PDB file of C-alpha atoms in Angstrom:
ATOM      1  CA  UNK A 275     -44.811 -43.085  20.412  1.00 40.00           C
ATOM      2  CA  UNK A 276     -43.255 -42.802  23.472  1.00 43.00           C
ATOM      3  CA  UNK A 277     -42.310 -39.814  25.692  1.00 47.00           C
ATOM      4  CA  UNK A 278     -38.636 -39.150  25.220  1.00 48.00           C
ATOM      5  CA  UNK A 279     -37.621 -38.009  29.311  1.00 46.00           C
ATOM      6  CA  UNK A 280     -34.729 -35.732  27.766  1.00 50.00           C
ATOM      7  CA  UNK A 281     -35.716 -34.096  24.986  1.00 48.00           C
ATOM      8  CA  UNK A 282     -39.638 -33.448  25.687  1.00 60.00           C
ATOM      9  CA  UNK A 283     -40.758 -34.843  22.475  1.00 68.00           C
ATOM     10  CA  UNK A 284     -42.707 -38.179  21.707  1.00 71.00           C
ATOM     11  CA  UNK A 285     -39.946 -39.675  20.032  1.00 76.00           C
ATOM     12  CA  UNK A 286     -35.980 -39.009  19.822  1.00 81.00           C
ATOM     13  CA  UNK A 287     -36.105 -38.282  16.078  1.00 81.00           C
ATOM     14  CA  UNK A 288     -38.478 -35.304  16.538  1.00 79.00           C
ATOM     15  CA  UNK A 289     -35.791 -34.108  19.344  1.00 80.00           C
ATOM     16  CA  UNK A 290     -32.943 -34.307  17.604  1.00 86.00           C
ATOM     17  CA  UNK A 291     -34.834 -33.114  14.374  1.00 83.00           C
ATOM     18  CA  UNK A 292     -35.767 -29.890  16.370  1.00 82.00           C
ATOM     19  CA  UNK A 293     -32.337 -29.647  18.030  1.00 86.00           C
ATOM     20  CA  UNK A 294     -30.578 -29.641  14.547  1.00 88.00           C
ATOM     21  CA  UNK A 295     -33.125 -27.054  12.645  1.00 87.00           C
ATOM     22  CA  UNK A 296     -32.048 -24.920  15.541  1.00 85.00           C
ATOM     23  CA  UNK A 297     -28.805 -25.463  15.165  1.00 90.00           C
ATOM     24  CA  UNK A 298     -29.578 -24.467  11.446  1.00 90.00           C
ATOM     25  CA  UNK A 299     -31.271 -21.578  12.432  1.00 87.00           C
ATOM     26  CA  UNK A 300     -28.554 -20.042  14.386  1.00 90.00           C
ATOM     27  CA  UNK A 301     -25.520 -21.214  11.951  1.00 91.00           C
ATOM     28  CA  UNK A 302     -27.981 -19.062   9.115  1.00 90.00           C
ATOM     29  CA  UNK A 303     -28.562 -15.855  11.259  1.00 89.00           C
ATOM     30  CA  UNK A 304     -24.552 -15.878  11.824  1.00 91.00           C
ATOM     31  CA  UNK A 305     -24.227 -16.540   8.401  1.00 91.00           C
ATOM     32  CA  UNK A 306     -26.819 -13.312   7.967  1.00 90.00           C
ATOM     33  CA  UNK A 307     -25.197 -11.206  10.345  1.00 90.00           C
ATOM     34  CA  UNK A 308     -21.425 -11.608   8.785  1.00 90.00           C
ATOM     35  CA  UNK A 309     -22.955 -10.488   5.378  1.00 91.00           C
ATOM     36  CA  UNK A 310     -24.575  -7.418   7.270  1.00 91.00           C
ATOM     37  CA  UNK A 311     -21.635  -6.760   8.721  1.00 90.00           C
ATOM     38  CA  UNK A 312     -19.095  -6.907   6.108  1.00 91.00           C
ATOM     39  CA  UNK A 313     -21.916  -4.655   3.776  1.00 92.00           C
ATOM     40  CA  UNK A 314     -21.751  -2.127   6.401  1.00 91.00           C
ATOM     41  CA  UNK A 315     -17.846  -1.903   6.338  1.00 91.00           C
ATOM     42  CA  UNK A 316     -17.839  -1.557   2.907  1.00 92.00           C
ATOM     43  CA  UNK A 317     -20.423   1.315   3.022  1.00 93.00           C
ATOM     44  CA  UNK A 318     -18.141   2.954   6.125  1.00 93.00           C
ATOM     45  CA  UNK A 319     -15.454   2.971   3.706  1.00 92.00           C
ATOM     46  CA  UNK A 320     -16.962   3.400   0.480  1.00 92.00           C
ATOM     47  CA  UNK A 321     -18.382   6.989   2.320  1.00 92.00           C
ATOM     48  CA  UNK A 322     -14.931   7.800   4.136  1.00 90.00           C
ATOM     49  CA  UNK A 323     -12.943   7.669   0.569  1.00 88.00           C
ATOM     50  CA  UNK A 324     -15.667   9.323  -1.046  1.00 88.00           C
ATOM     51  CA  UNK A 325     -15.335  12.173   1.695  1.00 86.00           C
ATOM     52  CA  UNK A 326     -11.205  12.167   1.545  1.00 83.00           C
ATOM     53  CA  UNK A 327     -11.563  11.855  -2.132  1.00 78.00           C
ATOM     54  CA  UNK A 328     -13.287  14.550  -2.475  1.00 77.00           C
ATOM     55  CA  UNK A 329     -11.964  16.985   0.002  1.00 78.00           C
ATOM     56  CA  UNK A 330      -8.062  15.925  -1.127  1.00 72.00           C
ATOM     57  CA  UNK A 331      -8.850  17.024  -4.568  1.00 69.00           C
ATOM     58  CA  UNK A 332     -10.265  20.606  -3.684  1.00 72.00           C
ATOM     59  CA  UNK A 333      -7.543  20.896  -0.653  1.00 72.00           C
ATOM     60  CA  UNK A 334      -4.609  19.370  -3.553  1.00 68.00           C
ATOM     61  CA  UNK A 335      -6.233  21.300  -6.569  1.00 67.00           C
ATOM     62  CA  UNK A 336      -5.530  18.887  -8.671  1.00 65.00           C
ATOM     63  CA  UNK A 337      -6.612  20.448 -11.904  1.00 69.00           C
ATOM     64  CA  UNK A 338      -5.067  17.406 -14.535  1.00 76.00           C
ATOM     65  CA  UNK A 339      -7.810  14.902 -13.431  1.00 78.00           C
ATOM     66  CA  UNK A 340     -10.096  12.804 -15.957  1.00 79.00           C
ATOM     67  CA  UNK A 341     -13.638  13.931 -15.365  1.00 80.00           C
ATOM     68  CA  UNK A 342     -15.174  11.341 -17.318  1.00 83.00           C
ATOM     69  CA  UNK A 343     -13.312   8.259 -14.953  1.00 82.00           C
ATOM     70  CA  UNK A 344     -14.316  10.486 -11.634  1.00 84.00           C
ATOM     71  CA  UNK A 345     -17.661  10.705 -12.729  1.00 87.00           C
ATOM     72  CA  UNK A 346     -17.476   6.880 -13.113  1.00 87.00           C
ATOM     73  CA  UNK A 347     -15.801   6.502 -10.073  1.00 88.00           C
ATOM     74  CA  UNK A 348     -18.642   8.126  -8.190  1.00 90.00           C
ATOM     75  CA  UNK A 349     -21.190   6.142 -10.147  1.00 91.00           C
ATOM     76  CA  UNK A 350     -19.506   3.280  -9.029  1.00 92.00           C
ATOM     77  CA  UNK A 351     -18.840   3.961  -5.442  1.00 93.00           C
ATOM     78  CA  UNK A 352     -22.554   4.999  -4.945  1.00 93.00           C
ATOM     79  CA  UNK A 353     -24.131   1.858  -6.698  1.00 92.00           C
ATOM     80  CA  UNK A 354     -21.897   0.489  -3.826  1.00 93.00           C
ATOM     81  CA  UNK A 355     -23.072   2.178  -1.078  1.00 93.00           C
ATOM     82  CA  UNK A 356     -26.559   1.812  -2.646  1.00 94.00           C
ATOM     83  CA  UNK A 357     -25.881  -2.473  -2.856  1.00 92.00           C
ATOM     84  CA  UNK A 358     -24.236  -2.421   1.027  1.00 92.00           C
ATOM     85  CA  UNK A 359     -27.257  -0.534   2.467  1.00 92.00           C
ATOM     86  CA  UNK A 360     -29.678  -2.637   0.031  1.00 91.00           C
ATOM     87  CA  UNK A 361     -27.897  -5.709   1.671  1.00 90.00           C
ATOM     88  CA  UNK A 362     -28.476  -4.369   5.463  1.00 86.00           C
ATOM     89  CA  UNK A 363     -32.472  -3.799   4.701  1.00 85.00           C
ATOM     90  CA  UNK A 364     -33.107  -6.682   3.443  1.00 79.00           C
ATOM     91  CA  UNK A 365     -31.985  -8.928   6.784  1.00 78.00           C
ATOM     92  CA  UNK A 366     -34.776 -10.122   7.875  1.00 77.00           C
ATOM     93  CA  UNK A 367     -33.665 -13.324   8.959  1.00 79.00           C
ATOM     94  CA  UNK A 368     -36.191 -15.822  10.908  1.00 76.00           C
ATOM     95  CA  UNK A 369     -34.906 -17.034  14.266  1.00 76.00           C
ATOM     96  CA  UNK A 370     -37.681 -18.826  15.717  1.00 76.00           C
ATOM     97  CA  UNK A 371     -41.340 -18.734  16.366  1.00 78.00           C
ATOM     98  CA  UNK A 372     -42.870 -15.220  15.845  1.00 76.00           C
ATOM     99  CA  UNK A 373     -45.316 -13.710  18.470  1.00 81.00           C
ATOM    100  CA  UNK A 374     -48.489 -14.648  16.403  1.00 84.00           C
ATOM    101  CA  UNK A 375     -47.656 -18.699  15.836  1.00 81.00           C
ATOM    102  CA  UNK A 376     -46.813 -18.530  19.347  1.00 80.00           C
ATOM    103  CA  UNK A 377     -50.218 -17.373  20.413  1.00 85.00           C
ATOM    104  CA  UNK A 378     -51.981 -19.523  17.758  1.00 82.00           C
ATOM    105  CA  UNK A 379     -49.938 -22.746  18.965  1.00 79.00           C
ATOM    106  CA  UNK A 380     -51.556 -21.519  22.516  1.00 80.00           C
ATOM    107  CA  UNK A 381     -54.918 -21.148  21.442  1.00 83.00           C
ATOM    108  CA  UNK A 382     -54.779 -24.139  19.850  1.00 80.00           C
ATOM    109  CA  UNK A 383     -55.772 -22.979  16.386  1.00 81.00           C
ATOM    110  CA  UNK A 384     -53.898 -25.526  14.340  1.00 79.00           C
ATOM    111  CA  UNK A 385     -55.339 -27.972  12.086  1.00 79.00           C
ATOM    112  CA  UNK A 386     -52.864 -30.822  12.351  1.00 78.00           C
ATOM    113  CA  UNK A 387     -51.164 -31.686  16.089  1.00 76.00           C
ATOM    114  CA  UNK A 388     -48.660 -29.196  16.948  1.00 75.00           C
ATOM    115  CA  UNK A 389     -45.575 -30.824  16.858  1.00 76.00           C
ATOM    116  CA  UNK A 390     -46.338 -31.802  12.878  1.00 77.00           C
ATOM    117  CA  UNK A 391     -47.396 -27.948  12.501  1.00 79.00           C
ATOM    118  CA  UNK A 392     -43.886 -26.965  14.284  1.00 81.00           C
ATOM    119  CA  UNK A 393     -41.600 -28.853  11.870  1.00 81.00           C
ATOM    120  CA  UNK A 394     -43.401 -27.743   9.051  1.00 81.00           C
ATOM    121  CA  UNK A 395     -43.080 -24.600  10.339  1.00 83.00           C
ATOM    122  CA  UNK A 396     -39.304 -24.544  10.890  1.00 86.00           C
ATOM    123  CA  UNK A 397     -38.692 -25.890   7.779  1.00 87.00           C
ATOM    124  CA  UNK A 398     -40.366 -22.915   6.298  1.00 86.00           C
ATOM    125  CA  UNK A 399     -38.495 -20.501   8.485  1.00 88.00           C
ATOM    126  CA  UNK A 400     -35.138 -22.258   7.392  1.00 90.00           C
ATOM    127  CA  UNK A 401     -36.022 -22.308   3.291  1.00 90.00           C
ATOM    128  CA  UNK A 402     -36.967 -18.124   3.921  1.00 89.00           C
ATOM    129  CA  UNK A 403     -33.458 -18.276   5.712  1.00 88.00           C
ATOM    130  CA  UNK A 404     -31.556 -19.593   3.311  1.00 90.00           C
ATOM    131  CA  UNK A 405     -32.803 -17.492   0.220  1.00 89.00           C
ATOM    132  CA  UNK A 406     -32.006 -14.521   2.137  1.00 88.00           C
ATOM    133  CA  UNK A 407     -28.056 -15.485   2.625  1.00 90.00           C
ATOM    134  CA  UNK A 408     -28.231 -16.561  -0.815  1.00 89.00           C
ATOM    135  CA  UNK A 409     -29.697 -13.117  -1.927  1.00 88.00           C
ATOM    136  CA  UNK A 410     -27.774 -11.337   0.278  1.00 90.00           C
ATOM    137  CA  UNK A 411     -24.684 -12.602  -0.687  1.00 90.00           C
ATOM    138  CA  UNK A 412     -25.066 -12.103  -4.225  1.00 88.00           C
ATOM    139  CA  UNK A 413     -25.514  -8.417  -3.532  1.00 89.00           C
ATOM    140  CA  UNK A 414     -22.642  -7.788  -1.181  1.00 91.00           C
ATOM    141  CA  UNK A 415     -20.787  -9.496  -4.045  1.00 89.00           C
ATOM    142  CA  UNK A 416     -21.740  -6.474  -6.466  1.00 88.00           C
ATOM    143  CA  UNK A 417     -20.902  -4.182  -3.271  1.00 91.00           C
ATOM    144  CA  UNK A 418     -17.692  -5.221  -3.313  1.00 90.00           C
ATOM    145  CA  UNK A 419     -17.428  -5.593  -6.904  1.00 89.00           C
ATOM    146  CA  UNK A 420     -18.960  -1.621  -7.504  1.00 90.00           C
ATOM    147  CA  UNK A 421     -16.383  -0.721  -4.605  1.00 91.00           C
ATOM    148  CA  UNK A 422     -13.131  -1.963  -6.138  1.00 88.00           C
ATOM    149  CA  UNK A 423     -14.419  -0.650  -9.501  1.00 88.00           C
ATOM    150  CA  UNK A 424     -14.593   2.452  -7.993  1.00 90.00           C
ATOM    151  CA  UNK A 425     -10.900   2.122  -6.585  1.00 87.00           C
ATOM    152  CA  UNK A 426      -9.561   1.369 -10.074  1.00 83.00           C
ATOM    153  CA  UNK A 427     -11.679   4.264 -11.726  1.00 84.00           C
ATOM    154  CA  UNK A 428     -11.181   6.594  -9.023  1.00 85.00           C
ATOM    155  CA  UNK A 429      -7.310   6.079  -9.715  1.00 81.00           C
ATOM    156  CA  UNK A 430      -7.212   6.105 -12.874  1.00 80.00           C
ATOM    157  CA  UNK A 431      -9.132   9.705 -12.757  1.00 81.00           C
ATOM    158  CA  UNK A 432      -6.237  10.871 -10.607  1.00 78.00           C
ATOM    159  CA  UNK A 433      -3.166   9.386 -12.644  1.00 79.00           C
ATOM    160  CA  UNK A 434      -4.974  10.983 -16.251  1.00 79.00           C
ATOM    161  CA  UNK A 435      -4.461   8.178 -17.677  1.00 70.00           C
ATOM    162  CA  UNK A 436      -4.617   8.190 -21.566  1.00 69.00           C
ATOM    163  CA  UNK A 437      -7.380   5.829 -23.725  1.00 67.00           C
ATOM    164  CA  UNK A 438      -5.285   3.105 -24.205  1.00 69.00           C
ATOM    165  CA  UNK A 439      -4.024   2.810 -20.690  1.00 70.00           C
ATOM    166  CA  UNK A 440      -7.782   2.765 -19.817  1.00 68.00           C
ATOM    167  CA  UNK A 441      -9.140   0.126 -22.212  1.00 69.00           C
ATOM    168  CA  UNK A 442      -6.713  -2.534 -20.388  1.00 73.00           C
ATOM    169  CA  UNK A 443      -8.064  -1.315 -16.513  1.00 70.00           C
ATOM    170  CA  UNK A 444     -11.075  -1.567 -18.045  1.00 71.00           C
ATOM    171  CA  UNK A 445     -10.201  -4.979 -20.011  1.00 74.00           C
ATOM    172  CA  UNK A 446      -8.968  -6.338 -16.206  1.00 76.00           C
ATOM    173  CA  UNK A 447     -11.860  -5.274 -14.492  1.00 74.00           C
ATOM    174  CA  UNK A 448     -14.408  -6.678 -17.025  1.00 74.00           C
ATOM    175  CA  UNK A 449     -12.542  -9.913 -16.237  1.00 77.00           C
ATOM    176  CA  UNK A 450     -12.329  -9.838 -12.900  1.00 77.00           C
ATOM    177  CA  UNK A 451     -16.192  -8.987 -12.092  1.00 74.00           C
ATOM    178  CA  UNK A 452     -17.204 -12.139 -14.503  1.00 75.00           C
ATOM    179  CA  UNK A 453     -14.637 -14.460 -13.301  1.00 80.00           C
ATOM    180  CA  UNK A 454     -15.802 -13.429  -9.909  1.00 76.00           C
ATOM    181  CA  UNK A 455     -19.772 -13.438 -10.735  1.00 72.00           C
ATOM    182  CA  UNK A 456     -19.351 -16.996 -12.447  1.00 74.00           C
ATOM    183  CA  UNK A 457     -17.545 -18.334  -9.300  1.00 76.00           C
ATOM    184  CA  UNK A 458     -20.312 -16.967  -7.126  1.00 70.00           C
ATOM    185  CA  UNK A 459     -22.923 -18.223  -9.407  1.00 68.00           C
ATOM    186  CA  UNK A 460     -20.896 -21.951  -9.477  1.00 72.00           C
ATOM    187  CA  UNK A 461     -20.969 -21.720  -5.804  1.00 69.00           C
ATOM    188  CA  UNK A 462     -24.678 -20.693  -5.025  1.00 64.00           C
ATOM    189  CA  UNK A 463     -26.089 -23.632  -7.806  1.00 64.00           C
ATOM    190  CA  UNK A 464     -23.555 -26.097  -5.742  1.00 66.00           C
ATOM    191  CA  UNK A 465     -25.422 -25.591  -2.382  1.00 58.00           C
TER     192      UNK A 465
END
């Protein structure tokens, strides 16, 4: 193999090679970081109409509410806050070498050359990557789903509405989170 002046590495494959699992890395922590951040709005909101909500009613007195959809409403909107802040903890995307491979690579304490150890290496960091957006954006899917459940209860609380009236929300919504789970779950097995 020879030296490749521009890159640094014995050959041009293993420079572009590295160059484009970089280029993965970075496109999967952005990827990463607009999941984190559209879990966090949710959870922003999700806790500022839980605090209106709740304050309008006692300030309003509204006194011809359904308990039995506000309770549900409330279930919902916390398992959404509960899936948003799940979502944030669980970032823990890989962006490069950590301090310990670093210092092994130094040392020299790896069995097989180190530019071998390196790509097998980043291709490890990339798979642990990529099941994390996956994972992650399966639950700021339910988030989202829990939150707009939450809407459509919380509403329904507030309007009174009668059994009937209830069974189609509930019909819709049943709908709408499979339709959307099943599109989610087409898209994930796709990739």
């Amino acid at each position: 193999m020879s030296n490749d002046a521009e890159t640094g590495w014995d050959s041009n494959r293993e420079g572009i090679t590295y160059e484009q699992g970089q280029e993965v890395l970075r496109a999967q922590k952005e990827d990463i970081d607009d999941i984190d951040d559209k879990a966090l709005r949710t959870v922003r909101v999700t806790a500022l109409l839980l605090g209106v909500g709740a304050t309008g009613v006692r300030v309003i007195s509204i006194s011809d509410i359904n308990n039995y959809l506000a309770v549900a409403s409330l279930s919902t909107f916390l398992l959404s806050l509960f899936f948003g802040v799940v979502v944030y903890d669980e970032s823990n995307e890989v962006i490069g070498p950590t301090s310990n491979y670093l210092g092994r690579m130094s040392r020299y304490e790896v069995d097989e050359p180190w530019e071998k150890d390196f790509f097998h290496q980043l291709e490890g960091w990339i798979e642990d990557n990529q099941e994390i957006v996956e994972k992650n954006a399966y639950l700021l899917r339910a988030c989202e789903i829990f939150f707009v459940t939450g809407l459509a209860l919380g509403a329904a609380a507030l309007l009174n509405l009668e059994t009937g009236e209830l069974l189609v929300i509930l019909i819709l919504l049943i709908v709408a989170t499979v339709v959307t789970l099943l599109a989610i779950g087409a898209r994930i097995s796709n990739n």
